[in-house]
Amino acid sequence: MAEKEIEIKVSNLSVGFHLHGQESHVIRNVSMDIYKGETFAIVGESGSGKSVFTKTFTGMLEQNGFISNGSIIFEGRDLAKIRTNKEWISIRGRKIATIFQDPMTSLNPLLRIGYQLSETLKLHGNQLQKMHDELVSKELVALRLAEEDYYQELKAIAQEQQNAIKNLKKENPGIKNNDSKIKEIKLVAKQKCNEAKEKLNKVRPQLKADYKASNKAATEKVREFKNNVLAEMRKEMSEAKANGASRKELIDIKEKHKRRLKVTNRQAKAEAIELLRKVKIPNPEQRYRDFPFQYSGGMRQRVVIAIALACKPKVLICDEPTTALDVTVQTQILQLIKDLKKEYEFTTIFITHDLGVVASVSDRVAVMYGGQIIEYGTVEDIFYQPAHPYTWALLSSLPQLANDGDELIYIKGNPPSFGKEIVGDAFAPRSDYAMKIDFIKEPPMFKISDTHYAKTWLLDPRAPKVKKPKLIRNMEEKIHNTMNSMQQKVGEADATRK
Ligand SMILES: Nc1ncnc2c1ncn2[C@@H]1O[C@H](COP(=O)(O)OP(=O)(O)OP(=O)(O)O)[C@@H](O)[C@H]1O
Ligand SMILES: [Mg+2]
């Protein structure tokens, strides 16, 4: 890959859930850059945190979930700081779209496929709104960030006060709440809050004024644009009328210009049919009128992809999109995503259990375990030179890699429970390669090459040299065979369709 531009920069992200009055920490201090235009795969056992991690990119954590630390920078905004659904609307679906394992997650069973698709096109086709949003986004984000910083500071001060009082009570059992020492702590906290407020007040009026000014200028610009389009339309129509144009010709002129402002019904329908054709739904003109129940599972997933593409997102998150489909359909859908990616140039984040899928679609791979990325690298790094015992175990359990007579290795034991604190390397209790230190201290991310990193003490220079499991040696040949057979399946699937 040439010079890499970052699409999403995740730093020190931690995510927790409130459950039965307790907090569990499900994503634990994850940092990762996702590059523009790449296909980034996330693999790992069930419960390792793949979905929760990517749900934070679109504000889809469940009600009891919260980001406890870290940032997710996308287009200069910190997604980790977004609190309201109103703000998410400009990102979720429009800029970062997600498709899930079950297409019905994204479809309404009561509405015709065509209607769902064309409504989406109309919803996202308001050119004037888009123009306005883009013109004010910089000032709006600056204002939001300043206010967010202030709230974060208040939170920290409150936490500090709480801890100080707790410690004091521990040292002096029986101390009363109206004791002068406690009063003093509260007073200091109050002062700090005032200082934080003052700091905000110093910048907020200017930021607010900037935002108001840019909002006004944007409104003006958008109005001007709209008036221009309408004026051009009227002029062209009256000229056409004078030349004796037919009713249909006049409507065409109208549509052409209104295009520039919003998506009309007629246009939405034409675009929807075109999109259905793009995702390879046969007879799109007829299928447009069908309901989801009249589609097969694979076709529903194609429709969901079409709906996701309707907004021309910059990032497409695919969370196990083919797991529920049979193998032939699975390869077709993978091929479809690959083809569309070439045309639309979106960045893809691909979540899957299936390492065979990973090998065939992705540029880079991250392996998740116990709420952390424990190894990442290019596909070649991960498949040919895996470094973490968990990645070894994962690869060893790949049925596609076994030759006749090879015994598949299943990963023994269970993934860690997030309820209690995880000490050391989360995989240590299940690992044949665990050393003493693995149970005591969390390993850092060791750099193996410019592209390849792994979080295991085995990479420490002091660690003994160990041999990888036999099954995953000479991986190149095995992967090659797997890929060939997948390619072959795609070819066969295409042939049967035609
Ligand atoms: N709303 C919630 N409340 C409490 N815990 C949750 C919640 N949502 C997810 N979790 C926990 O977070 C952990 C990670 O879940 P996540 O859905 O990200 O796993 P995953 O890697 O996507 O697994 P799968 O492959 O099964 O989809 C799991 O232990 C899960 O139980
Ligand atoms: Mg999941």
Coordinates of C-alpha atoms and ligand atoms in Angstrom, one line a residue:
M1 CA 0.0 0.0 0.0
A2 CA 1.2 3.5 -0.8
E3 CA 1.0 6.5 1.6
K4 CA -1.8 5.7 4.0
E5 CA -4.4 8.1 5.0
I6 CA -6.3 7.5 8.2
E7 CA -10.1 7.2 7.9
I8 CA -10.8 6.3 11.6
K9 CA -8.4 6.8 14.4
V10 CA -9.2 5.0 17.6
S11 CA -7.1 5.8 20.7
N12 CA -7.3 4.2 24.1
L13 CA -10.9 3.2 23.7
S14 CA -12.7 1.6 26.6
V15 CA -16.3 0.6 26.7
G16 CA -18.3 -0.6 29.6
F17 CA -21.8 -1.9 30.4
H18 CA -23.9 -1.4 33.4
L19 CA -25.5 -4.8 34.3
H20 CA -27.2 -5.8 37.5
G21 CA -25.7 -2.8 39.3
Q22 CA -22.2 -3.7 38.2
E23 CA -19.9 -2.3 35.6
S24 CA -18.2 -4.7 33.1
H25 CA -15.4 -3.5 30.9
V26 CA -15.9 -5.1 27.5
I27 CA -13.5 -3.1 25.3
R28 CA -10.2 -2.5 27.1
N29 CA -8.0 0.3 26.0
V30 CA -7.9 -0.3 22.3
S31 CA -6.0 1.8 19.8
M32 CA -6.2 1.3 16.1
D33 CA -5.9 3.2 12.8
I34 CA -8.2 2.2 10.0
Y35 CA -6.9 3.4 6.6
K36 CA -8.9 5.0 3.9
G37 CA -10.0 2.5 1.2
E38 CA -8.8 -0.6 2.9
T39 CA -10.7 -3.7 3.9
F40 CA -10.0 -4.2 7.6
A41 CA -11.1 -7.5 9.1
I42 CA -11.8 -8.1 12.7
V43 CA -11.7 -11.7 13.9
G44 CA -12.1 -13.5 17.2
E45 CA -14.3 -15.8 19.1
S46 CA -17.9 -15.0 20.1
G47 CA -18.0 -12.4 22.9
S48 CA -14.5 -11.0 22.2
G49 CA -15.9 -7.5 21.6
K50 CA -15.9 -7.2 17.8
S51 CA -19.5 -5.9 17.5
V52 CA -19.3 -3.7 20.5
F53 CA -16.1 -2.1 19.3
T54 CA -17.5 -1.2 15.9
K55 CA -20.9 -0.2 17.3
T56 CA -19.2 2.8 19.0
F57 CA -18.4 4.1 15.5
T58 CA -22.1 4.7 14.8
G59 CA -23.5 5.3 18.3
M60 CA -25.3 1.9 18.4
L61 CA -24.3 0.8 21.9
E62 CA -27.3 -0.5 23.8
Q63 CA -28.8 1.8 26.5
N64 CA -26.6 0.3 29.3
G65 CA -23.4 0.7 27.4
F66 CA -21.0 3.7 27.7
I67 CA -17.6 4.8 26.4
S68 CA -15.5 5.2 29.6
N69 CA -12.4 6.4 27.9
G70 CA -10.7 7.2 24.6
S71 CA -11.5 8.8 21.3
I72 CA -12.6 7.9 17.8
I73 CA -11.6 10.5 15.4
F74 CA -13.5 10.6 12.0
E75 CA -13.5 13.6 9.7
G76 CA -11.9 15.7 12.5
R77 CA -14.7 14.8 15.0
D78 CA -14.5 12.7 18.1
L79 CA -17.3 10.2 17.7
A80 CA -16.7 9.1 21.3
K81 CA -18.0 12.5 22.4
I82 CA -21.3 12.4 20.5
R83 CA -24.1 12.2 22.9
T84 CA -27.3 12.9 21.0
N85 CA -29.1 10.9 18.4
K86 CA -29.6 14.1 16.4
E87 CA -25.9 14.4 15.9
W88 CA -25.6 10.7 15.1
I89 CA -28.1 11.1 12.3
S90 CA -25.5 12.9 10.1
I91 CA -23.1 10.1 10.5
R92 CA -24.9 6.8 11.1
G93 CA -26.0 5.4 7.7
R94 CA -24.9 8.5 5.8
K95 CA -21.2 8.4 6.4
I96 CA -20.7 5.1 8.3
A97 CA -23.2 2.4 7.3
T98 CA -23.5 -1.1 8.9
I99 CA -24.9 -4.3 7.5
F100 CA -25.6 -7.1 10.0
Q101 CA -25.9 -10.9 9.9
D102 CA -29.7 -10.8 9.7
P103 CA -30.8 -8.6 6.9
M104 CA -34.2 -8.1 8.6
T105 CA -32.4 -6.0 11.2
S106 CA -32.3 -3.3 8.5
L107 CA -35.6 -4.1 6.6
N108 CA -39.2 -3.4 7.3
P109 CA -41.2 -6.6 6.7
L110 CA -44.4 -4.6 5.9
L111 CA -43.0 -2.3 3.2
R112 CA -42.2 -3.1 -0.4
I113 CA -38.5 -3.4 -1.2
G114 CA -38.6 -0.7 -3.8
Y115 CA -40.4 1.7 -1.4
Q116 CA -37.7 1.2 1.3
L117 CA -34.9 1.8 -1.1
S118 CA -36.4 4.9 -2.8
E119 CA -37.4 6.4 0.5
T120 CA -33.8 6.0 1.7
L121 CA -32.6 7.7 -1.5
K122 CA -35.1 10.6 -1.0
L123 CA -34.2 10.9 2.7
H124 CA -30.5 11.3 1.9
G125 CA -31.0 13.2 -1.3
N126 CA -31.7 16.6 0.1
Q127 CA -28.9 18.5 -1.5
L128 CA -29.7 21.8 0.2
Q129 CA -29.5 20.2 3.7
K130 CA -26.2 18.5 2.8
M131 CA -24.8 21.7 1.5
H132 CA -25.8 23.6 4.7
D133 CA -24.4 20.9 7.0
E134 CA -21.1 20.9 5.3
L135 CA -20.8 24.7 5.4
V136 CA -21.3 24.9 9.2
S137 CA -19.7 21.7 10.3
K138 CA -16.3 23.1 11.3
E139 CA -17.7 25.8 13.6
L140 CA -20.3 23.5 15.0
V141 CA -17.7 20.9 15.9
A142 CA -15.4 23.5 17.5
L143 CA -18.3 24.7 19.7
R144 CA -19.3 21.1 20.6
L145 CA -15.7 20.1 21.5
A146 CA -15.3 23.1 23.9
E147 CA -18.5 22.3 25.7
E148 CA -17.6 18.6 25.8
D149 CA -14.2 19.4 27.4
Y150 CA -16.0 21.4 30.0
Y151 CA -18.4 18.5 30.9
Q152 CA -15.5 16.1 31.0
E153 CA -13.7 18.4 33.4
L154 CA -16.8 18.6 35.7
K155 CA -16.9 14.8 35.7
A156 CA -13.3 14.6 36.7
I157 CA -13.7 17.1 39.5
A158 CA -16.8 15.3 40.8
Q159 CA -14.9 12.0 40.8
E160 CA -11.9 13.6 42.5
Q161 CA -14.1 15.0 45.3
Q162 CA -15.9 11.7 45.7
N163 CA -12.5 9.9 46.1
A164 CA -11.2 12.4 48.5
I165 CA -14.2 12.2 50.8
K166 CA -14.1 8.4 50.6
N167 CA -10.5 8.3 51.6
L168 CA -11.1 10.7 54.4
K169 CA -14.0 8.6 55.7
K170 CA -11.8 5.5 55.6
E171 CA -9.1 7.3 57.7
N172 CA -11.6 8.8 60.1
P173 CA -14.5 6.4 60.6
G174 CA -17.5 8.2 62.1
I175 CA -16.6 11.6 60.6
K176 CA -19.7 13.7 60.0
N177 CA -20.7 15.2 56.7
N178 CA -20.6 18.6 58.2
D179 CA -17.0 18.2 59.4
S180 CA -14.8 21.1 58.3
K181 CA -12.5 18.8 56.4
I182 CA -15.3 17.5 54.2
K183 CA -16.6 21.1 53.8
E184 CA -13.1 22.0 52.7
I185 CA -13.0 19.3 50.0
K186 CA -16.3 20.4 48.7
L187 CA -15.2 24.0 48.6
V188 CA -12.1 23.2 46.6
A189 CA -14.2 21.2 44.1
K190 CA -16.6 24.1 43.8
Q191 CA -13.8 26.4 43.1
K192 CA -12.4 24.1 40.5
C193 CA -15.9 23.9 38.9
N194 CA -16.0 27.7 38.8
E195 CA -12.6 27.9 37.2
A196 CA -13.7 25.4 34.5
K197 CA -16.8 27.4 33.9
E198 CA -14.7 30.6 33.5
K199 CA -12.4 28.8 31.1
L200 CA -15.4 27.8 29.0
N201 CA -17.0 31.2 29.2
K202 CA -13.8 32.7 27.8
V203 CA -14.1 30.8 24.6
R204 CA -17.7 30.0 24.2
P205 CA -19.1 33.4 23.2
Q206 CA -16.6 33.6 20.3
L207 CA -17.2 30.0 19.2
K208 CA -21.0 30.6 19.4
A209 CA -20.7 33.8 17.4
D210 CA -18.5 32.0 14.8
Y211 CA -21.1 29.2 14.5
K212 CA -24.0 31.7 14.3
A213 CA -22.1 33.7 11.6
S214 CA -21.3 30.6 9.6
N215 CA -24.9 29.3 10.0
K216 CA -26.2 32.6 8.6
A217 CA -23.7 32.6 5.7
A218 CA -24.6 29.0 4.9
T219 CA -28.4 29.8 4.9
E220 CA -27.7 32.7 2.6
K221 CA -25.6 30.6 0.3
V222 CA -28.1 27.7 0.2
R223 CA -30.9 30.1 -0.5
E224 CA -28.9 31.7 -3.3
F225 CA -28.2 28.4 -4.8
K226 CA -31.8 27.3 -4.7
N227 CA -33.0 30.6 -6.2
N228 CA -30.5 30.2 -9.0
V229 CA -31.6 26.7 -9.8
L230 CA -35.2 27.7 -9.8
A231 CA -34.6 30.8 -12.0
E232 CA -32.7 28.7 -14.5
M233 CA -35.5 26.2 -14.5
R234 CA -38.2 28.8 -15.1
K235 CA -36.2 30.4 -17.9
E236 CA -35.6 27.1 -19.6
M237 CA -39.2 26.1 -19.2
S238 CA -40.6 29.3 -20.7
E239 CA -38.2 29.1 -23.6
A240 CA -39.3 25.5 -24.2
K241 CA -43.0 26.5 -23.9
A242 CA -42.4 29.2 -26.5
N243 CA -41.0 26.6 -28.8
G244 CA -44.0 24.4 -28.3
A245 CA -42.5 21.8 -26.1
S246 CA -44.8 18.9 -25.0
R247 CA -46.0 18.4 -21.5
K248 CA -43.6 15.5 -21.0
E249 CA -40.6 17.6 -22.2
L250 CA -41.6 20.3 -19.7
I251 CA -41.8 17.8 -16.9
D252 CA -38.3 16.5 -17.9
I253 CA -36.9 20.0 -17.6
K254 CA -38.5 20.4 -14.2
E255 CA -37.1 17.1 -13.0
K256 CA -33.6 17.9 -14.3
H257 CA -33.4 21.0 -12.2
K258 CA -35.2 19.7 -9.1
R259 CA -32.5 17.1 -9.3
R260 CA -30.0 19.5 -8.2
L261 CA -32.1 20.3 -5.1
K262 CA -33.6 17.0 -3.9
V263 CA -34.3 13.5 -5.2
T264 CA -37.8 13.4 -6.8
N265 CA -40.1 10.3 -6.6
R266 CA -39.5 9.5 -10.3
Q267 CA -35.8 9.8 -9.9
A268 CA -35.7 7.8 -6.7
K269 CA -37.5 5.0 -8.4
A270 CA -35.1 4.9 -11.3
E271 CA -32.1 5.1 -9.0
A272 CA -33.5 2.4 -6.8
I273 CA -34.0 0.0 -9.7
E274 CA -30.4 0.8 -10.9
L275 CA -29.1 0.0 -7.4
L276 CA -31.0 -3.3 -7.3
R277 CA -29.4 -4.1 -10.7
K278 CA -26.0 -3.2 -9.2
V279 CA -26.4 -5.7 -6.3
K280 CA -27.5 -8.2 -9.0
I281 CA -31.2 -8.7 -8.2
P282 CA -32.6 -10.3 -11.3
N283 CA -35.6 -8.5 -12.9
P284 CA -35.2 -5.4 -10.7
E285 CA -38.2 -3.7 -12.3
Q286 CA -40.5 -6.5 -11.0
R287 CA -38.7 -7.3 -7.8
Y288 CA -38.9 -3.6 -6.9
R289 CA -42.6 -4.2 -6.1
D290 CA -42.0 -7.2 -3.9
F291 CA -42.0 -7.5 -0.1
P292 CA -39.0 -8.8 1.9
F293 CA -40.7 -12.1 2.5
Q294 CA -40.7 -12.7 -1.2
Y295 CA -36.9 -12.5 -1.3
S296 CA -34.5 -15.3 -0.3
G297 CA -32.0 -14.7 2.5
G298 CA -29.1 -14.0 0.1
M299 CA -31.3 -11.5 -1.9
R300 CA -32.4 -9.7 1.2
Q301 CA -28.8 -9.2 2.1
R302 CA -28.2 -7.8 -1.4
V303 CA -31.0 -5.3 -0.8
V304 CA -29.6 -4.3 2.5
I305 CA -26.3 -3.6 0.8
A306 CA -28.2 -1.6 -1.8
I307 CA -29.8 0.5 0.9
A308 CA -26.5 1.0 2.6
L309 CA -25.0 2.2 -0.7
A310 CA -27.9 4.5 -1.3
C311 CA -26.2 7.0 1.1
K312 CA -22.8 6.6 -0.5
P313 CA -21.1 6.0 2.9
K314 CA -17.4 6.5 3.4
V315 CA -17.2 3.5 5.6
L316 CA -19.2 0.2 5.4
I317 CA -19.1 -2.0 8.5
C318 CA -20.0 -5.6 7.6
D319 CA -20.8 -7.4 10.9
E320 CA -20.9 -11.1 9.9
P321 CA -22.9 -10.4 6.7
T322 CA -22.6 -13.9 5.3
T323 CA -22.6 -16.1 8.4
A324 CA -26.3 -17.0 8.0
L325 CA -26.0 -17.8 4.3
D326 CA -25.0 -21.0 2.6
V327 CA -21.5 -21.3 1.2
T328 CA -22.3 -20.5 -2.4
V329 CA -24.4 -17.4 -1.6
Q330 CA -21.8 -16.4 0.9
T331 CA -19.1 -16.3 -1.8
Q332 CA -21.4 -14.4 -4.1
I333 CA -22.1 -11.7 -1.5
L334 CA -18.4 -11.4 -0.7
Q335 CA -17.6 -11.0 -4.4
L336 CA -20.4 -8.4 -4.6
I337 CA -19.0 -6.3 -1.7
K338 CA -15.6 -6.5 -3.4
D339 CA -16.9 -5.3 -6.7
L340 CA -18.9 -2.5 -5.2
K341 CA -16.0 -1.4 -3.2
K342 CA -14.0 -0.9 -6.4
E343 CA -16.7 1.4 -7.7
Y344 CA -17.7 3.3 -4.6
E345 CA -14.3 3.3 -2.9
F346 CA -15.6 2.9 0.6
T347 CA -13.5 1.7 3.5
T348 CA -14.7 -1.7 4.7
I349 CA -14.6 -3.1 8.2
F350 CA -15.3 -6.7 8.0
I351 CA -16.3 -8.7 11.1
T352 CA -16.2 -12.4 10.9
H353 CA -15.6 -15.7 12.7
D354 CA -14.5 -17.2 9.4
L355 CA -10.7 -16.9 8.7
G356 CA -11.4 -18.3 5.2
V357 CA -13.5 -15.2 4.5
V358 CA -10.8 -13.0 6.0
A359 CA -8.1 -14.5 3.7
S360 CA -10.3 -13.9 0.6
V361 CA -11.5 -10.3 1.3
S362 CA -9.2 -8.3 3.5
D363 CA -6.0 -6.2 3.4
R364 CA -5.4 -6.1 7.1
V365 CA -6.6 -8.2 10.0
A366 CA -7.0 -7.5 13.7
V367 CA -7.4 -10.4 16.1
M368 CA -9.6 -9.6 19.1
Y369 CA -9.6 -11.4 22.4
G370 CA -11.1 -10.4 25.7
G371 CA -11.9 -6.9 24.6
Q372 CA -8.5 -6.1 23.1
I373 CA -6.8 -6.3 19.8
I374 CA -4.1 -8.7 20.6
E375 CA -2.5 -8.9 17.1
Y376 CA -2.8 -7.1 13.9
G377 CA -1.1 -7.0 10.6
T378 CA -1.5 -7.5 6.9
V379 CA -3.3 -10.7 5.8
E380 CA 0.1 -12.2 5.0
D381 CA 1.5 -11.2 8.4
I382 CA -1.4 -12.9 10.3
F383 CA -1.7 -16.0 8.2
Y384 CA 2.0 -16.7 7.4
Q385 CA 3.7 -15.3 10.5
P386 CA 1.2 -15.3 13.3
A387 CA 2.8 -14.4 16.6
H388 CA 0.2 -14.6 19.4
P389 CA -0.7 -18.0 20.8
Y390 CA -4.4 -17.0 20.5
T391 CA -3.9 -16.4 16.7
W392 CA -2.2 -19.8 16.5
A393 CA -5.1 -21.4 18.2
L394 CA -7.6 -19.6 16.0
L395 CA -5.8 -20.7 12.8
S396 CA -5.3 -24.2 14.0
S397 CA -9.1 -24.6 14.4
L398 CA -9.7 -23.7 10.7
P399 CA -11.2 -26.7 9.0
Q400 CA -10.1 -25.5 5.6
L401 CA -6.5 -25.8 6.6
A402 CA -6.5 -29.4 7.8
N403 CA -5.3 -32.1 5.5
D404 CA -6.8 -35.6 5.8
G405 CA -5.7 -37.1 9.0
D406 CA -4.7 -33.8 10.6
E407 CA -6.4 -33.4 14.0
L408 CA -8.1 -30.0 14.3
I409 CA -7.2 -28.2 17.5
Y410 CA -10.1 -26.7 19.4
I411 CA -9.4 -23.8 21.8
K412 CA -9.9 -25.2 25.2
G413 CA -11.6 -23.4 28.1
N414 CA -13.8 -20.3 27.8
P415 CA -13.2 -16.7 26.9
P416 CA -12.6 -14.4 30.0
S417 CA -15.6 -13.1 31.9
F418 CA -15.8 -9.3 31.8
G419 CA -17.3 -9.1 35.2
K420 CA -14.1 -9.3 37.1
E421 CA -10.8 -7.5 36.4
I422 CA -8.6 -9.2 33.9
V423 CA -5.0 -9.5 35.1
G424 CA -2.0 -10.1 32.8
D425 CA -2.6 -11.7 29.3
A426 CA -6.3 -12.5 29.0
F427 CA -5.5 -15.6 27.0
A428 CA -3.0 -17.0 29.5
P429 CA -5.4 -19.4 31.4
R430 CA -6.2 -21.1 28.0
S431 CA -2.8 -21.0 26.5
D432 CA -0.3 -23.9 26.2
Y433 CA 2.5 -21.2 25.9
A434 CA 1.7 -19.1 29.0
M435 CA 4.6 -18.1 31.2
K436 CA 4.6 -16.8 34.8
I437 CA 4.5 -13.2 33.8
D438 CA 1.4 -13.8 31.6
F439 CA -0.6 -14.2 34.8
I440 CA 0.8 -11.1 36.4
K441 CA 1.4 -8.3 33.9
E442 CA -0.4 -7.2 30.8
P443 CA 1.9 -7.5 27.8
P444 CA 2.6 -4.4 25.7
M445 CA 2.0 -4.3 21.9
F446 CA 5.4 -5.6 20.5
K447 CA 6.3 -4.4 17.1
I448 CA 7.3 -7.2 14.7
S449 CA 7.5 -5.1 11.5
D450 CA 6.2 -1.9 10.2
T451 CA 2.8 -3.5 9.6
H452 CA 2.7 -6.3 12.2
Y453 CA 2.2 -6.0 15.9
A454 CA 1.3 -8.5 18.7
K455 CA 0.5 -8.3 22.3
T456 CA 2.3 -11.3 23.8
W457 CA 5.2 -11.7 26.2
L458 CA 6.6 -14.4 23.9
L459 CA 8.0 -11.5 21.8
D460 CA 10.0 -10.1 24.7
P461 CA 13.7 -10.7 24.1
R462 CA 13.9 -12.6 27.4
A463 CA 11.2 -15.1 26.5
P464 CA 12.2 -18.6 25.5
K465 CA 11.9 -19.5 21.8
V466 CA 8.8 -21.7 21.2
K467 CA 7.5 -23.5 18.1
K468 CA 4.1 -22.8 16.6
P469 CA 1.7 -25.7 16.4
K470 CA 2.5 -28.1 13.5
L471 CA -0.9 -27.5 11.8
I472 CA -0.1 -23.9 11.1
R473 CA 3.4 -24.3 9.8
N474 CA 3.8 -23.9 6.0
M475 CA 0.6 -21.8 5.9
E476 CA 1.4 -20.3 2.5
E477 CA 0.6 -23.4 0.6
K478 CA -2.5 -24.1 2.7
I479 CA -3.9 -20.6 2.3
H480 CA -3.2 -20.7 -1.3
N481 CA -5.3 -23.8 -1.7
T482 CA -8.2 -22.4 0.4
M483 CA -8.2 -19.2 -1.7
N484 CA -8.2 -21.2 -4.9
S485 CA -11.1 -23.2 -3.9
M486 CA -13.0 -20.0 -2.8
Q487 CA -12.2 -18.4 -6.2
Q488 CA -13.4 -21.5 -7.9
K489 CA -16.7 -21.4 -6.0
V490 CA -17.3 -17.8 -7.0
G491 CA -16.6 -18.8 -10.6
E492 CA -19.1 -21.7 -10.4
A493 CA -21.7 -19.5 -8.7
D494 CA -21.4 -16.9 -11.4
A495 CA -21.6 -19.5 -14.1
T496 CA -24.8 -21.0 -12.7
R497 CA -26.4 -17.6 -12.4
K498 CA -25.7 -16.8 -16.1
Ligands
LIG1 N1 -25.9 -4.6 26.3 C1 -25.0 -5.3 26.9 N2 -24.9 -5.4 28.2 C2 -24.0 -6.2 28.9 N3 -23.0 -6.8 28.2 C3 -23.0 -6.7 26.9 C4 -24.0 -6.0 26.1 N4 -23.7 -6.1 24.8 C5 -22.6 -6.8 24.7 N5 -22.2 -7.2 25.9 C6 -21.0 -8.1 26.2 O1 -19.9 -7.6 25.5 C7 -19.0 -8.6 25.1 C8 -18.7 -8.5 23.7 O2 -19.8 -8.6 22.9 P1 -19.8 -8.5 21.3 O3 -21.2 -8.5 20.9 O4 -19.0 -7.3 20.9 O5 -19.1 -9.8 20.9 P2 -18.7 -10.3 19.4 O6 -17.2 -10.4 19.4 O7 -19.3 -9.4 18.4 O8 -19.3 -11.7 19.4 P3 -20.1 -12.5 18.3 O9 -19.1 -13.1 17.4 O10 -20.9 -13.5 19.1 O11 -21.0 -11.5 17.6 C9 -19.8 -9.9 25.4 O12 -19.3 -10.5 26.5 C10 -21.2 -9.5 25.6 O13 -21.8 -10.3 26.6
MG2 MG -20.8 -9.7 17.0

